[in-house]
Amino acid sequence: MSEKLIPNLLVEDNKFCPGCGHGIINRVVAEVLEEMDLADKAVGSLAVGCACLMMDTFGTDWIQAPHGRAAAVAVGVKRVRPECCVFTYQGDGDSLAIGFSETMYAALRNENITAIIVNNGIFGMTGGQMAPTTLPGQRTTTSPQGRNADTTGQPVNIINQIKEVPVGYLARGSVDTAKEINKLKKYIRTAIETQMSGGGYSLVEILSPCPTNWKMTLEASLDHIKTKVKETYPLGEYVKNGERVDA
Ligand SMILES: Cc1ncc(C[n+]2csc(CCOP(=O)(O)OP(=O)(O)O)c2C)c(N)n1
Ligand code: SF4
């Protein structure tokens, strides 16, 4: 008997660069939706960035919002189709720069949607510009001397912004090791379970490599996440069933 290795939702090979974290995250999301029997009920909302490459290869229904507005569109879909599993899939530039307001207000209203935010610390598709999540000192195409937090502010930690208000589920995962990918899958499953049981807003932020714009090998990119990015963005669950579970 042949073993099913690739989720049916991944209808074509992805178009991400070699070593990109988006490909792993796509697979994890697809596995969770299929295992929960939600593939036919899922509606994704995305806007711009490398996430958009999914629309041709990830076989669920998609709506493309204007830059940053995926959360607002997802809220509209969920309110009129509450039986659907409605999720946003966005990069950090999209969801936390132009879309910061939409992301925050969906959380502040505890809207019953799931936000998936892929934090690679830069604007990927447009060539590696500084994002709200760029680490202090990190060189990007628009901060060639390294990000100066005195003039550009501290990195945005969306989970710290949201964890003080009533929401259903908040977690931060990573794709830098197989163990972390397994944990990430549990986080995404719990987030979607929260939504489908009417438990309110759920968000999973994911630390993800962009070897192309970091100008690093994949190995160096994963090491960068382990040794640098996690210091600023600690992993784990922060809110579960509407209660704080972080220390
Ligand atoms: C209104 C508008 N402004 C700017 C852009 C250009 N733009 C396209 S993708 C992108 C950055 C996306 O970065 P991010 O959300 O971090 O996703 P990544 O590509 O890194 O996965 C920008 C600024 C646009 N498409 N529309
Ligand atoms: S530019 Fe970066 S985020 Fe975009 S597909 Fe390539 S590696 Fe992934």
CSV table of N, CA, C and O in Angstrom, one decimal, residues 12 64 107 116 124 156 225 234:
chain,number,residue,atom,x,y,z
A,12,GLU,N,0.2,22.0,-6.3
A,12,GLU,CA,1.4,22.1,-7.2
A,12,GLU,C,2.6,22.4,-6.4
A,12,GLU,O,2.5,22.8,-5.2
A,64,GLN,N,-7.8,37.8,-1.9
A,64,GLN,CA,-6.7,38.6,-1.8
A,64,GLN,C,-7.1,40.0,-1.4
A,64,GLN,O,-8.0,40.6,-2.1
A,107,ALA,N,-7.7,41.5,16.8
A,107,ALA,CA,-7.4,41.0,18.1
A,107,ALA,C,-8.2,41.7,19.2
A,107,ALA,O,-8.8,41.0,20.1
A,116,ILE,N,-2.1,33.8,10.8
A,116,ILE,CA,-0.8,33.1,10.7
A,116,ILE,C,0.2,34.2,10.2
A,116,ILE,O,0.0,34.7,9.1
A,124,GLY,N,10.3,40.5,2.3
A,124,GLY,CA,11.0,39.5,1.4
A,124,GLY,C,10.8,39.8,-0.1
A,124,GLY,O,11.8,40.0,-0.8
A,156,VAL,N,8.8,45.2,16.6
A,156,VAL,CA,7.5,45.0,17.1
A,156,VAL,C,7.3,43.5,17.5
A,156,VAL,O,7.6,42.6,16.8
A,225,ILE,N,18.4,32.1,13.3
A,225,ILE,CA,17.2,32.0,14.1
A,225,ILE,C,17.4,31.5,15.5
A,225,ILE,O,17.0,32.1,16.5
A,234,PRO,N,10.9,35.1,21.8
A,234,PRO,CA,10.9,33.7,22.5
A,234,PRO,C,9.7,32.9,22.0
A,234,PRO,O,8.6,33.4,21.8
